[in-house]
Coordinates of C-alpha atoms in Angstrom, one line a residue:
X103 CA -204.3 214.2 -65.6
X104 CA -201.7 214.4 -62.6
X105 CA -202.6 212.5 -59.3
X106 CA -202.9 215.1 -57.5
X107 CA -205.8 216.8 -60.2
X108 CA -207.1 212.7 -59.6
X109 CA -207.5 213.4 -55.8
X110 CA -209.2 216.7 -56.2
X111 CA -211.7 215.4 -59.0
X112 CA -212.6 212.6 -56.6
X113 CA -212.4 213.9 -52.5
X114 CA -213.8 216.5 -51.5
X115 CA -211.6 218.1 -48.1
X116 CA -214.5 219.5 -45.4
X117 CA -211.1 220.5 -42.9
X118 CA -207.9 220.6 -45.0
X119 CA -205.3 220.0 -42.2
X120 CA -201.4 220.1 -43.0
X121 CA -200.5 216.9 -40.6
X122 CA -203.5 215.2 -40.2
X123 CA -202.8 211.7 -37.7
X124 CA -205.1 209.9 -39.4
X125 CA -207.4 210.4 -42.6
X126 CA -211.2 209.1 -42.5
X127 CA -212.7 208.3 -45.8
X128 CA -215.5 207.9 -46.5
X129 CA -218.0 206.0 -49.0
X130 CA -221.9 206.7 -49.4
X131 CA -224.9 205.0 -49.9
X132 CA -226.5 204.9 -53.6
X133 CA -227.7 208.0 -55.3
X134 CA -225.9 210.0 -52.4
X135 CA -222.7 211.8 -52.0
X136 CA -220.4 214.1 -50.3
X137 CA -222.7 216.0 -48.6
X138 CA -223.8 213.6 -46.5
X139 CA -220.6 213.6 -44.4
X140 CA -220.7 217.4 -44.1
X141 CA -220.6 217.7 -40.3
X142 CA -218.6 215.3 -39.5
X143 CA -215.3 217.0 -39.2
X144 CA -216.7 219.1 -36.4
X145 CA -217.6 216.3 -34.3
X146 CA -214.4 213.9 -34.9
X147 CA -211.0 214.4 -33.1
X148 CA -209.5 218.0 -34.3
X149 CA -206.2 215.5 -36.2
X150 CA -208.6 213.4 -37.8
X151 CA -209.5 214.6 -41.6
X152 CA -212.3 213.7 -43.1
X153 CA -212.6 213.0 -47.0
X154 CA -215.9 212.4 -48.9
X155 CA -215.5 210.3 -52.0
X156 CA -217.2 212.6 -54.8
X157 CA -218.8 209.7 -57.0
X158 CA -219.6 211.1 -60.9
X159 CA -223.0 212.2 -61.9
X160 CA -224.1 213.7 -58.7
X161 CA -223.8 217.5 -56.7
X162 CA -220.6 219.1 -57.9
X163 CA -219.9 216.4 -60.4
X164 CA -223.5 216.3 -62.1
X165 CA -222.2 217.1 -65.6
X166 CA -220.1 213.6 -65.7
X167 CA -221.6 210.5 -66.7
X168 CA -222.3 208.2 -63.7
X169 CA -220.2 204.8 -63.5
X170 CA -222.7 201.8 -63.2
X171 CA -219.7 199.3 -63.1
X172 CA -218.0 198.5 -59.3
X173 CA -214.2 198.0 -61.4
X174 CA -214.0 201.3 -62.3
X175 CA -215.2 203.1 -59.5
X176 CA -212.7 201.6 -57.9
X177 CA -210.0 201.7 -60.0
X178 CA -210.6 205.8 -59.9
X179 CA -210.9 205.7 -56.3
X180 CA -207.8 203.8 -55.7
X181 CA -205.8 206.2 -57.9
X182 CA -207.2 209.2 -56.3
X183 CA -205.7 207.8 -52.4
X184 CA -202.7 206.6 -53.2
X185 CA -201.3 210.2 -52.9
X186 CA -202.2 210.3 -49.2
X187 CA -200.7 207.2 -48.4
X188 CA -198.1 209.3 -46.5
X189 CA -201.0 209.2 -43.5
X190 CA -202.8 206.5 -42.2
X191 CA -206.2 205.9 -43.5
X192 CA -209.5 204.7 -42.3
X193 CA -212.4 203.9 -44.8
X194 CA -216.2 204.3 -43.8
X195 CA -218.8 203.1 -46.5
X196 CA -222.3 203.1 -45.8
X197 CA -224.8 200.5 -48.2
X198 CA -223.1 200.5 -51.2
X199 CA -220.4 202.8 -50.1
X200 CA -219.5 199.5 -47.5
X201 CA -218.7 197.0 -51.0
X202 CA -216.7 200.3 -52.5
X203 CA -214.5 200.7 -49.7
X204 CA -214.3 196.9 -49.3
X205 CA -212.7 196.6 -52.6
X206 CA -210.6 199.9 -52.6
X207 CA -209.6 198.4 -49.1
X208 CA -207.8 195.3 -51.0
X209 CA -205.8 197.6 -52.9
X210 CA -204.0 200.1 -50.7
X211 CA -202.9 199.4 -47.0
X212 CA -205.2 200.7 -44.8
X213 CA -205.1 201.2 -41.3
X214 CA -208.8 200.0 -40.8
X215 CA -212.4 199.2 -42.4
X216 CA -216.2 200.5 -41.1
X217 CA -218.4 198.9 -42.6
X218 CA -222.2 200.4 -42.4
X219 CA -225.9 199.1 -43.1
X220 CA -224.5 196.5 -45.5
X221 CA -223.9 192.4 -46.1
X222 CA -220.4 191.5 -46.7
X223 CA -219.8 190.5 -50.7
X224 CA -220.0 186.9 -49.6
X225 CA -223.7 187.4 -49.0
X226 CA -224.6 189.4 -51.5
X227 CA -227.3 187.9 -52.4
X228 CA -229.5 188.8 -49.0
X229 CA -228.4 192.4 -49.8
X230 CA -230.8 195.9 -51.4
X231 CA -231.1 197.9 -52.9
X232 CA -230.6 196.6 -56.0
X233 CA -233.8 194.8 -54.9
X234 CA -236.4 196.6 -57.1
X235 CA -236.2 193.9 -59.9
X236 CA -239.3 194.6 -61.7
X237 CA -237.5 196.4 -64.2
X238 CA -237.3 195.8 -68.4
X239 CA -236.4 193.0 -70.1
X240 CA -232.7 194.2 -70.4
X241 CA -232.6 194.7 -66.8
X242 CA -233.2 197.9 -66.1
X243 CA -235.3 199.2 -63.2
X244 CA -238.4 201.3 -64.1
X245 CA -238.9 204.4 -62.6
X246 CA -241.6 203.3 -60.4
X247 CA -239.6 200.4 -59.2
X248 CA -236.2 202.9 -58.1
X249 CA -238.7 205.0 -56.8
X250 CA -240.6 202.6 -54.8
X251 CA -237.0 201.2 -53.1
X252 CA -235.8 204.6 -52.2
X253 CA -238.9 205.0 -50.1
X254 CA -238.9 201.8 -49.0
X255 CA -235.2 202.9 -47.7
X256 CA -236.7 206.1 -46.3
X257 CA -233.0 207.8 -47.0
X258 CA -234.3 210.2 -49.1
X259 CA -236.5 213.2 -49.4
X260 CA -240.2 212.3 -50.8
X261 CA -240.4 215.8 -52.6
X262 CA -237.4 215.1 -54.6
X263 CA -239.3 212.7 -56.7
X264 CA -242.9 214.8 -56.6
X265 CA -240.9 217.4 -59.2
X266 CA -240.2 216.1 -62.7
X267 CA -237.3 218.6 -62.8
X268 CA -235.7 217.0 -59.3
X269 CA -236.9 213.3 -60.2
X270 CA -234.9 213.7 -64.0
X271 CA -232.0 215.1 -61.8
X272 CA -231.6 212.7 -58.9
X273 CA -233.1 209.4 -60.5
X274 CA -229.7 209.0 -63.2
X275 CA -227.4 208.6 -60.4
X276 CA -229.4 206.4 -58.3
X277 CA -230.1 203.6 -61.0
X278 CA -226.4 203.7 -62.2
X279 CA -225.4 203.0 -58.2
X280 CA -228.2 200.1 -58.2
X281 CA -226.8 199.0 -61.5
X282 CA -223.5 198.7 -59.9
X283 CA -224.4 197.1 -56.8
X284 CA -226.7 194.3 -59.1
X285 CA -223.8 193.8 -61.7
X286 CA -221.2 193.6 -58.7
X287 CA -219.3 190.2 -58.4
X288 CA -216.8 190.3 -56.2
X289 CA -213.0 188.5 -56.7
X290 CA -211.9 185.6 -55.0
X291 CA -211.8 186.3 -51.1
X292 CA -208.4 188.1 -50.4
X293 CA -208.5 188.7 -46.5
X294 CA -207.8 191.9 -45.0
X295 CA -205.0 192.4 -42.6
X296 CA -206.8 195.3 -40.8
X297 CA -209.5 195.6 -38.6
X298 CA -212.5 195.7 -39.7
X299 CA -215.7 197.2 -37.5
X300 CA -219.5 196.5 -38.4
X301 CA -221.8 199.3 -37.9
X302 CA -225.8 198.7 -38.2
X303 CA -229.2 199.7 -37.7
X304 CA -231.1 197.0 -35.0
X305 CA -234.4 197.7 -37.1
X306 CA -232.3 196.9 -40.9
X307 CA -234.2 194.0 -42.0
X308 CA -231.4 193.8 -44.8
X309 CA -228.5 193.4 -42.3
X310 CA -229.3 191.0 -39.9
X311 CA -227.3 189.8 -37.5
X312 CA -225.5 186.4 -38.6
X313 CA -224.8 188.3 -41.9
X314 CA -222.8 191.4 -40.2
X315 CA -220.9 189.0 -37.9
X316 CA -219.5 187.2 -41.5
X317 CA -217.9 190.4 -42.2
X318 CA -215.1 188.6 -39.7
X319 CA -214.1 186.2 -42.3
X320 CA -212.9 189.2 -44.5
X321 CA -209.9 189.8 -42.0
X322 CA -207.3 188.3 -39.9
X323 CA -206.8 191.6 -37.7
X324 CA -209.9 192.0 -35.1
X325 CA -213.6 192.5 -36.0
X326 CA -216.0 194.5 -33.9
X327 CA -219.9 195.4 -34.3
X328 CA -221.9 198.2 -33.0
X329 CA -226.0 198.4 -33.4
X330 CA -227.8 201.5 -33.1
X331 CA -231.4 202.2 -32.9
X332 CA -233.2 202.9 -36.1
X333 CA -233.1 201.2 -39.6
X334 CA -231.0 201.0 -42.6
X335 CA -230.2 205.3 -42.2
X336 CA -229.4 205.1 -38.4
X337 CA -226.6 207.2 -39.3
X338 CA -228.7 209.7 -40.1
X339 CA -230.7 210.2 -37.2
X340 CA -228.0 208.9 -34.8
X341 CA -224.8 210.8 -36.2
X342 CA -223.5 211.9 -32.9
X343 CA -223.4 208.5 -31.4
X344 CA -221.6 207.0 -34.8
X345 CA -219.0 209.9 -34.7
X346 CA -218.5 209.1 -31.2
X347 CA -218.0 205.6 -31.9
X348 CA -216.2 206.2 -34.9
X349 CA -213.8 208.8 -32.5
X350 CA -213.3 205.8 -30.1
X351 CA -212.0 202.8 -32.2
X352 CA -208.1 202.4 -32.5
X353 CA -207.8 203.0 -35.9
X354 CA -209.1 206.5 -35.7
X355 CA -208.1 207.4 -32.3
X356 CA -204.3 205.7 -32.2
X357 CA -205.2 203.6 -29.0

């Protein structure tokens, strides 16, 4: 496979611009995908282009086995950017999309790191989902227990899991991106030299306050926060004001 079949297979392009200033990339939350940066081109500065990392298993990739391990998600990842490394890039990643981008972050210069609704790998163990441990004896969740977390998450459509055809569709992915958030040990602490910025919801009980600030001790460039109303999807009922936040940081705006 060439690396430029690699990016396709794993970014999806919502505004394909020939000189882009800056490239935003980002990472979503378990069980989700590509779609749910879909609108953000539209509201972001016109020379900022967005990419949407297509994990396997899900939408346009639901044929492929899911990966329920973080080293080779990233691995894949890392391979698929390191053809645009001719532009700046910024990575978003929201939940578990935040640890993903995290790692992929240590292995490519970047020109900066959002981190969204999640605990830095340091305290990982105060972090969900991942959370629903009343699973097997070999570890793995029951169907009742991933269901029970997504709703407790309130990121996801009820009716999905109402309809044995949806729940058998959507349910795979999900427990392969809680598998990989559980199974997940990070590396020793390598410090970023970018700057890193903390987005979370005020009413996430899962990212409080003491634990987003430690997110500082993952760089030696700055480290700003930002809390928006609403809970652990803020993002999704808030998306203007996080685009327009995301617009106004240096690393996306060249200030």
């Amino acid at each position: 496979m060439t690396a430029v079949q690699q990016t396709d297979i794993w970014l999806r392009r919502f505004r394909a611009l020939e000189r882009p200033r800056v490239r935003l990339v980002c990472f979503a939350h378990a069980g989700g995908g590509p779609s749910a940066f879909r609108t953000w081109s539209t509201a972001l500065p016109s020379d900022v282009e967005v990419l949407a990392v297509r994990y396997p298993g899900r939408q346009d990739r639901v044929s492929e086995p899911c990966l329920d391990r973080m080293e080779p998600m990233v691995e894949a990842v890392t391979e698929a950017l390191t053809p645009l490394l001719d532009r700046p890039l910024v990575l978003f990643g929201h939940s578990m999309g935040a640890w993903i981008a995290y790692e992929v972050a240590q292995r490519i210069p970047v020109r900066g790191l959002v981190v969204s609704g999640q605990v830095p790998p340091s305290r990982r163990h105060t972090a969900r989902p991942g959370s629903a441990r009343r699973g097997n004896g070999n570890g793995q969740f029951s169907d009742e227990a991933l269901i029970e977390e997504i709703k407790r998450l309130d990121g996801y459509d009820a009716r999905f899991f109402e309809d044995p055809e949806l729940r058998d569709l959507v349910l795979p992915p999900i427990r392969a991106d809680f598998t990989l958030v559980r199974t997940y040990r990070p590396g020793p602490p390598q410090r970023l030299d970018c700057p890193v910025h903390a987005c979370y919801g005020e009413d996430d009980a899962e990212t409080r306050v003491h634990d987003v600030d430690a997110w500082a001790e993952t760089t030696t460039g700055p480290f700003t926060t930002h809390r928006f109303p609403g809970g652990h999807f803020y993002l999704t009922d808030h998306e203007t004001a996080l685009l327009r936040e995301l617009s106004s940081l240096p690393a996306v705006s060249g200030a």
